[in-house]
């Protein structure tokens, strides 16, 4: 009889539904979910011997220090995992990746400086994620993408200085976000957060204590109250000017494109050339020559790009990119060289929009236009010396007739 009881007891212990590690107490809840209650047990590791059916695992207020990849392998059915108030400083990537039914994950009040963000990709059922009171200093771009059920996200009391733009996009169910008590650097890189907070239906809990720590002039001010005028996306306009080289190699003509950009902070200007031959070049200032090539382009800090000895091989599309922490703007100009031997007769040499005497202040892409739509075409028209007299005493720079043509004359 005793023996029979013993066998029964053993069978009970081994029956997968009821197995319970010694330090824990397990119970089946009314809704049939299996709870393993292991909080306040001074545990240093996740206990072994969990039922594979366990759906709720409470490990709060223990002494867990590190979660290894297989520490939760026994419990693939978990829906709630409570790990708050431990000493967890590291979680090996993959630890959570197999918990496909996980809805609640609490890792708050630990010592995490990093988190296996990639594991979240598998946790499509996650509704509550608590990572507050840790040492997290970054939330990688796209880390939360795909958490379509996520309702509540706690990231308060961490070491976050910035957040990648769009960090909270693609979270349609998000209702509550806590970010307070982080040392936010309110450079314009974080300005998107203010605009996001303005437009979202989610509640930014404790917005009044979600404060800037940097820069000094904004210290203590709520992230959502950074003045709009401090952060303005770039605007840009492109003008051109051509002139004969007064001194320099040959009698070539220099085409100068000038990109004037405004914004706050002042945008950095970069150039990109896509030549008609299909070559794409990134040109960076202050004075750049492409490695291994002759020094074709001169990009100056003031926004001017000079192309000395403009020739056939320089035809193409020139794009000015104005970039600051708030955004970027592109403006483009097509540049073509009219045949130097046989200048096409039909080109409207006196187009009033085109080169004014001395080629100063020519046509501008005034309304900053998105690249690809309504771009201006500039024909650089190099009149050979023999034909020059035909220009009839006008004060065009020697031999040069810059023309701006509308899109109708696109080549
Ligand atoms: C545990 O799950 C298995 C299969 O998933 C099932 O056969 C068993 O009845 C479950 N046990 C309990 C106690 O729910
Ligand atoms: C704040 O961010 C800006 C740019 O985003 C950076 O240049 C600056 O060094 C940062 N300040 C601190 C204190 O980290
Ligand atoms: C920009 O600087 C270059 C070189 O100093 C100069 O040749 C050019 O005229 C300047 N452009 C403007 C618009 O001031």
XYZ file of C-alpha atoms and ligand atoms in Angstrom:
453
model
C 0.000 0.000 0.000
C 2.755 2.382 0.964
C 4.525 1.426 -2.156
C 1.466 2.137 -4.219
C 1.110 5.552 -2.629
C 4.743 6.219 -3.346
C 4.294 5.359 -6.983
C 1.208 7.543 -7.125
C 3.056 10.436 -5.555
C 5.882 10.062 -8.022
C 3.447 9.842 -10.910
C 1.819 13.035 -9.703
C 5.150 14.751 -9.504
C 6.104 13.662 -12.981
C 2.772 14.320 -14.614
C 3.612 17.245 -16.859
C 0.625 19.314 -15.912
C 1.356 19.349 -12.244
C 5.108 19.243 -11.949
C 6.242 22.017 -9.675
C 9.825 22.888 -8.727
C 10.434 22.504 -5.000
C 10.735 26.176 -4.001
C 7.598 27.214 -5.862
C 3.950 26.637 -5.321
C 1.829 25.773 -8.284
C -1.860 25.945 -8.788
C -4.385 25.780 -11.523
C -6.505 28.868 -11.825
C -10.192 28.875 -12.604
C -9.629 29.637 -16.224
C -7.428 26.546 -16.414
C -4.174 28.430 -16.500
C -1.316 26.984 -14.582
C 0.471 29.328 -12.199
C 3.938 28.703 -10.824
C 4.480 31.096 -7.948
C 8.180 31.443 -7.127
C 8.453 35.034 -5.854
C 10.441 35.957 -2.728
C 12.393 32.686 -2.655
C 15.986 34.027 -2.795
C 16.386 32.165 -6.085
C 19.569 32.742 -8.065
C 18.406 30.826 -11.125
C 15.146 30.002 -12.816
C 14.135 26.733 -11.125
C 14.213 23.517 -13.144
C 11.270 21.139 -13.397
C 8.550 23.566 -14.468
C 5.515 22.074 -16.077
C 5.562 22.571 -19.823
C 2.010 23.828 -19.425
C 2.831 26.633 -17.043
C 1.281 29.869 -18.311
C 2.113 32.251 -15.476
C 5.534 32.285 -13.878
C 6.234 34.623 -11.007
C 9.897 35.068 -10.186
C 9.781 38.603 -8.818
C 11.957 39.665 -5.898
C 14.585 36.982 -6.130
C 18.295 37.166 -6.778
C 18.410 36.206 -10.408
C 21.503 37.731 -11.958
C 21.644 36.471 -15.498
C 19.202 34.714 -17.790
C 20.806 32.121 -20.028
C 19.350 31.195 -23.359
C 17.781 27.952 -22.126
C 16.564 29.222 -18.759
C 12.943 29.334 -19.896
C 13.073 26.500 -22.396
C 10.846 24.354 -20.189
C 7.946 26.759 -20.326
C 6.991 27.476 -23.934
C 3.359 28.172 -23.051
C 4.128 31.155 -20.830
C 1.751 34.066 -21.140
C 2.968 36.059 -18.161
C 6.507 36.257 -16.917
C 7.213 38.360 -13.862
C 10.902 39.008 -13.259
C 10.801 42.376 -11.521
C 13.012 43.255 -8.555
C 15.859 40.916 -9.280
C 19.529 41.634 -10.002
C 19.369 40.728 -13.663
C 22.177 42.412 -15.535
C 22.266 40.272 -18.668
C 19.805 38.352 -20.777
C 21.259 36.142 -23.437
C 19.732 36.679 -26.896
C 17.165 33.993 -27.618
C 16.007 33.665 -24.017
C 12.512 34.936 -24.834
C 12.369 34.169 -28.533
C 10.432 30.910 -28.149
C 7.737 32.357 -25.853
C 5.289 32.860 -28.676
C 2.267 33.275 -26.396
C 3.846 35.790 -24.053
C 1.538 38.683 -23.251
C 3.151 40.192 -20.166
C 6.849 40.595 -19.581
C 8.068 42.416 -16.514
C 11.784 43.001 -16.114
C 11.485 46.236 -14.189
C 13.811 47.047 -11.292
C 16.783 45.106 -12.543
C 20.247 46.082 -13.740
C 19.884 45.698 -17.464
C 22.189 47.827 -19.542
C 21.010 46.025 -22.645
C 18.127 43.860 -23.699
C 17.886 41.200 -26.438
C 15.670 43.425 -28.583
C 15.761 40.989 -31.460
C 13.775 38.507 -29.353
C 10.800 40.864 -29.526
C 10.446 40.032 -33.188
C 8.899 36.701 -32.204
C 6.668 38.050 -29.461
C 3.753 39.211 -31.563
C 1.289 38.600 -28.721
C 3.047 40.880 -26.243
C 0.729 43.382 -24.570
C 2.695 44.694 -21.616
C 6.437 45.262 -21.553
C 7.986 46.688 -18.422
C 11.642 47.573 -18.616
C 11.521 50.485 -16.214
C 14.158 51.049 -13.542
C 17.062 49.534 -15.406
C 20.174 50.990 -17.023
C 19.121 50.922 -20.628
C 20.866 53.551 -22.691
C 19.453 52.713 -26.089
C 16.357 51.545 -27.853
C 17.542 50.396 -31.267
C 15.734 51.566 -34.361
C 12.911 49.180 -35.201
C 13.238 47.292 -31.898
C 9.511 47.423 -31.264
C 8.339 47.001 -34.827
C 5.713 44.312 -35.141
C 4.400 44.423 -31.582
C 0.899 44.967 -32.825
C -0.749 44.027 -29.540
C 1.501 46.101 -27.309
C -0.627 48.277 -25.052
C 1.699 49.338 -22.312
C 5.399 50.127 -22.497
C 7.412 51.196 -19.503
C 10.866 52.582 -20.154
C 10.997 55.119 -17.353
C 13.960 55.373 -14.995
C 16.612 54.265 -17.413
C 19.643 55.905 -19.013
C 18.068 56.798 -22.356
C 19.544 59.989 -23.771
C 17.852 59.737 -27.124
C 15.404 57.604 -29.075
C 15.549 56.794 -32.758
C 12.970 58.632 -34.804
C 9.867 56.524 -35.248
C 10.676 54.274 -32.287
C 6.973 54.032 -31.443
C 5.600 53.758 -34.960
C 3.793 50.571 -35.902
C 2.338 50.018 -32.439
C -1.371 50.366 -33.196
C -2.536 49.186 -29.778
C -0.216 51.375 -27.730
C -2.222 53.096 -25.024
C 0.347 53.915 -22.389
C 3.994 54.900 -22.605
C 6.236 55.806 -19.703
C 9.497 57.555 -20.444
C 10.042 59.810 -17.458
C 13.271 59.938 -15.476
C 15.602 59.443 -18.384
C 18.491 61.841 -19.107
C 17.150 62.981 -22.457
C 19.377 65.022 -24.734
C 16.886 67.390 -26.322
C 18.951 68.073 -29.400
C 16.798 68.320 -32.493
C 17.409 64.635 -33.040
C 14.747 64.027 -30.397
C 12.366 66.702 -31.629
C 10.243 64.098 -33.395
C 9.147 62.834 -29.983
C 7.364 66.084 -29.266
C 5.525 65.901 -32.570
C 4.754 62.236 -32.058
C 3.366 62.915 -28.581
C 1.178 65.637 -30.049
C -0.309 63.326 -32.642
C -0.629 59.993 -30.878
C -3.642 58.665 -29.063
C -1.391 56.898 -26.576
C -0.943 58.541 -23.201
C 2.569 59.663 -22.429
C 2.355 59.098 -18.705
C 4.239 61.575 -16.616
C 4.952 63.796 -19.612
C 5.599 66.615 -17.164
C 8.488 64.655 -15.685
C 9.847 63.485 -19.012
C 12.556 66.115 -18.968
C 15.548 67.274 -20.939
C 18.901 66.797 -19.226
C 20.832 68.324 -22.138
C 21.576 70.831 -23.578
C 22.044 73.121 -20.597
C 19.594 75.759 -21.825
C 16.789 73.205 -21.972
C 17.664 71.307 -18.813
C 14.600 70.591 -16.717
C 12.171 71.456 -19.476
C 9.704 68.745 -20.532
C 10.665 67.013 -23.756
C 7.233 67.881 -25.085
C 7.811 71.605 -24.602
C 10.969 72.182 -26.606
C 10.283 75.385 -28.600
C 9.342 74.658 -32.205
C 11.593 77.353 -33.613
C 14.702 75.610 -32.308
C 14.198 72.709 -34.651
C 13.241 73.507 -38.221
C 13.665 71.047 -41.083
C 15.851 72.330 -43.936
C 14.591 74.254 -46.908
C 16.847 74.717 -49.892
C 17.021 76.491 -53.187
C 19.369 76.054 -56.039
C 20.747 78.758 -58.288
C 23.442 78.651 -60.902
C 25.998 80.846 -62.430
C 28.475 80.235 -65.158
C 31.511 82.146 -66.080
C 34.650 81.794 -68.008
C 37.693 81.026 -66.014
C 39.609 84.277 -65.848
C 42.768 82.532 -64.989
C 43.221 78.854 -64.968
C 43.670 75.929 -67.209
C 42.360 76.483 -70.685
C 39.515 78.810 -71.542
C 37.015 76.448 -70.016
C 33.837 77.568 -68.473
C 33.142 77.104 -64.830
C 29.641 76.188 -63.854
C 28.787 77.198 -60.315
C 25.739 75.831 -58.602
C 24.744 77.485 -55.403
C 22.579 75.818 -52.833
C 21.239 78.129 -50.184
C 19.700 76.268 -47.337
C 17.937 77.388 -44.208
C 16.887 75.512 -41.131
C 17.684 75.079 -37.486
C 20.265 73.898 -36.664
C 21.892 75.195 -39.899
C 21.825 72.355 -42.409
C 24.915 70.678 -43.734
C 25.083 70.690 -47.508
C 26.118 67.710 -49.592
C 26.084 67.231 -53.312
C 25.324 64.283 -55.453
C 25.920 64.107 -59.153
C 24.346 61.573 -61.443
C 26.090 62.008 -64.743
C 24.412 61.284 -68.021
C 26.863 58.413 -68.405
C 25.271 56.862 -65.339
C 28.039 57.595 -62.891
C 26.903 58.554 -59.425
C 29.161 60.672 -57.258
C 28.859 61.896 -53.740
C 30.636 65.162 -53.354
C 31.473 66.365 -49.883
C 32.912 69.687 -48.950
C 34.715 71.808 -48.187
C 36.808 70.977 -51.195
C 36.522 67.578 -52.669
C 38.123 65.808 -55.533
C 37.209 62.246 -56.215
C 40.012 59.933 -55.335
C 41.982 58.890 -58.340
C 40.298 61.365 -60.628
C 41.207 64.793 -61.664
C 39.854 67.368 -59.312
C 36.566 68.022 -61.054
C 34.361 69.419 -58.366
C 34.950 72.075 -55.797
C 32.391 72.037 -53.061
C 32.665 75.010 -50.743
C 31.313 75.392 -47.264
C 29.153 78.347 -48.308
C 27.023 76.052 -50.467
C 28.673 76.648 -53.820
C 29.683 73.771 -56.059
C 32.042 74.795 -58.813
C 32.685 72.600 -61.819
C 35.681 74.006 -63.668
C 36.075 73.219 -67.373
C 32.523 72.010 -67.629
C 32.402 69.381 -70.332
C 30.211 66.729 -71.847
C 31.168 64.224 -69.182
C 29.763 66.546 -66.536
C 26.255 66.613 -67.952
C 23.674 65.158 -65.682
C 21.636 65.810 -62.590
C 23.095 67.698 -59.681
C 21.368 67.350 -56.361
C 21.917 69.434 -53.307
C 21.055 67.659 -50.061
C 20.497 69.869 -47.066
C 20.527 67.827 -43.894
C 20.092 68.681 -40.269
C 18.957 66.753 -37.210
C 15.329 67.447 -37.983
C 15.218 66.288 -41.568
C 16.584 66.563 -45.073
C 15.682 68.308 -48.284
C 16.840 67.616 -51.827
C 16.803 69.968 -54.782
C 18.025 68.948 -58.204
C 19.001 70.567 -61.425
C 19.613 68.933 -64.790
C 22.577 70.324 -66.575
C 23.280 69.767 -70.248
C 25.848 71.225 -72.543
C 24.595 72.470 -75.869
C 26.684 71.297 -78.781
C 29.736 73.468 -78.842
C 30.145 73.113 -82.600
C 26.528 73.424 -83.686
C 24.531 75.386 -81.166
C 20.899 74.453 -81.767
C 19.267 77.445 -83.397
C 15.956 77.015 -81.647
C 17.342 77.587 -78.195
C 15.814 80.808 -76.916
C 18.932 82.775 -76.304
C 17.148 85.707 -74.798
C 14.922 83.819 -72.479
C 14.305 86.362 -69.751
C 14.457 83.709 -67.073
C 17.793 82.665 -68.290
C 21.182 84.104 -67.841
C 21.103 87.769 -67.171
C 24.108 89.763 -68.186
C 27.195 88.402 -66.523
C 25.227 85.349 -65.628
C 24.488 86.537 -62.140
C 21.518 85.353 -60.115
C 20.058 83.091 -62.670
C 16.975 80.983 -62.480
C 16.269 79.478 -59.136
C 14.417 76.395 -58.157
C 12.463 78.696 -55.950
C 9.774 76.546 -54.489
C 11.771 73.727 -53.005
C 10.488 70.875 -55.070
C 10.718 67.215 -54.350
C 13.364 65.615 -56.430
C 11.994 64.102 -59.596
C 9.093 66.486 -60.055
C 9.381 69.695 -62.020
C 13.134 69.801 -61.948
C 14.796 72.594 -63.803
C 16.881 72.048 -66.842
C 19.873 74.225 -67.422
C 21.529 74.247 -70.780
C 25.068 75.398 -70.601
C 25.697 76.833 -73.983
C 29.274 77.226 -74.861
C 29.589 79.449 -77.891
C 32.907 78.839 -79.578
C 35.067 81.875 -80.060
C 34.382 82.029 -83.782
C 30.648 82.398 -83.266
C 30.956 84.726 -80.323
C 30.474 87.900 -82.319
C 26.969 86.625 -83.063
C 26.020 87.482 -79.520
C 26.183 91.038 -80.728
C 27.830 93.164 -78.131
C 25.774 91.865 -75.277
C 27.521 91.579 -72.020
C 27.436 87.897 -71.689
C 30.563 86.459 -70.283
C 32.745 85.571 -73.173
C 31.371 82.757 -75.184
C 28.898 81.606 -72.600
C 25.172 81.703 -72.758
C 23.495 80.044 -69.856
C 19.877 79.228 -70.468
C 17.210 78.031 -68.206
C 14.485 76.079 -69.891
C 11.255 74.830 -68.518
C 10.478 71.169 -68.156
C 8.794 71.238 -71.585
C 12.176 71.358 -73.162
C 13.365 68.328 -71.302
C 15.867 66.407 -73.302
C -0.597 19.843 -20.357
O -0.543 19.860 -21.779
C -0.690 18.608 -22.367
C -0.507 18.755 -23.858
O -0.286 20.033 -24.239
C -2.046 18.045 -22.027
O -2.188 16.751 -22.576
C -2.185 17.993 -20.532
O -3.512 17.575 -20.201
C -1.938 19.323 -19.912
N -1.981 19.237 -18.488
C -2.681 20.092 -17.773
C -2.657 19.849 -16.303
O -3.284 21.037 -18.259
C 23.396 65.715 -27.610
O 23.179 65.355 -28.956
C 23.934 66.088 -29.890
C 23.553 65.685 -31.295
O 22.504 64.865 -31.391
C 25.406 65.854 -29.649
O 26.161 66.596 -30.573
C 25.741 66.242 -28.241
O 27.088 65.948 -27.991
C 24.857 65.502 -27.254
N 25.136 65.989 -25.915
C 25.569 65.184 -24.962
C 25.834 65.786 -23.651
O 25.732 63.995 -25.159
C 31.512 80.554 -52.019
O 32.914 80.483 -51.837
C 33.660 80.369 -53.047
C 35.111 80.189 -52.683
O 35.500 81.011 -51.661
C 33.411 81.562 -53.908
O 34.132 81.436 -55.133
C 31.931 81.704 -54.194
O 31.670 82.847 -54.922
C 31.146 81.742 -52.897
N 29.734 81.712 -53.238
C 28.878 82.599 -52.778
C 27.453 82.474 -53.226
O 29.198 83.470 -52.002
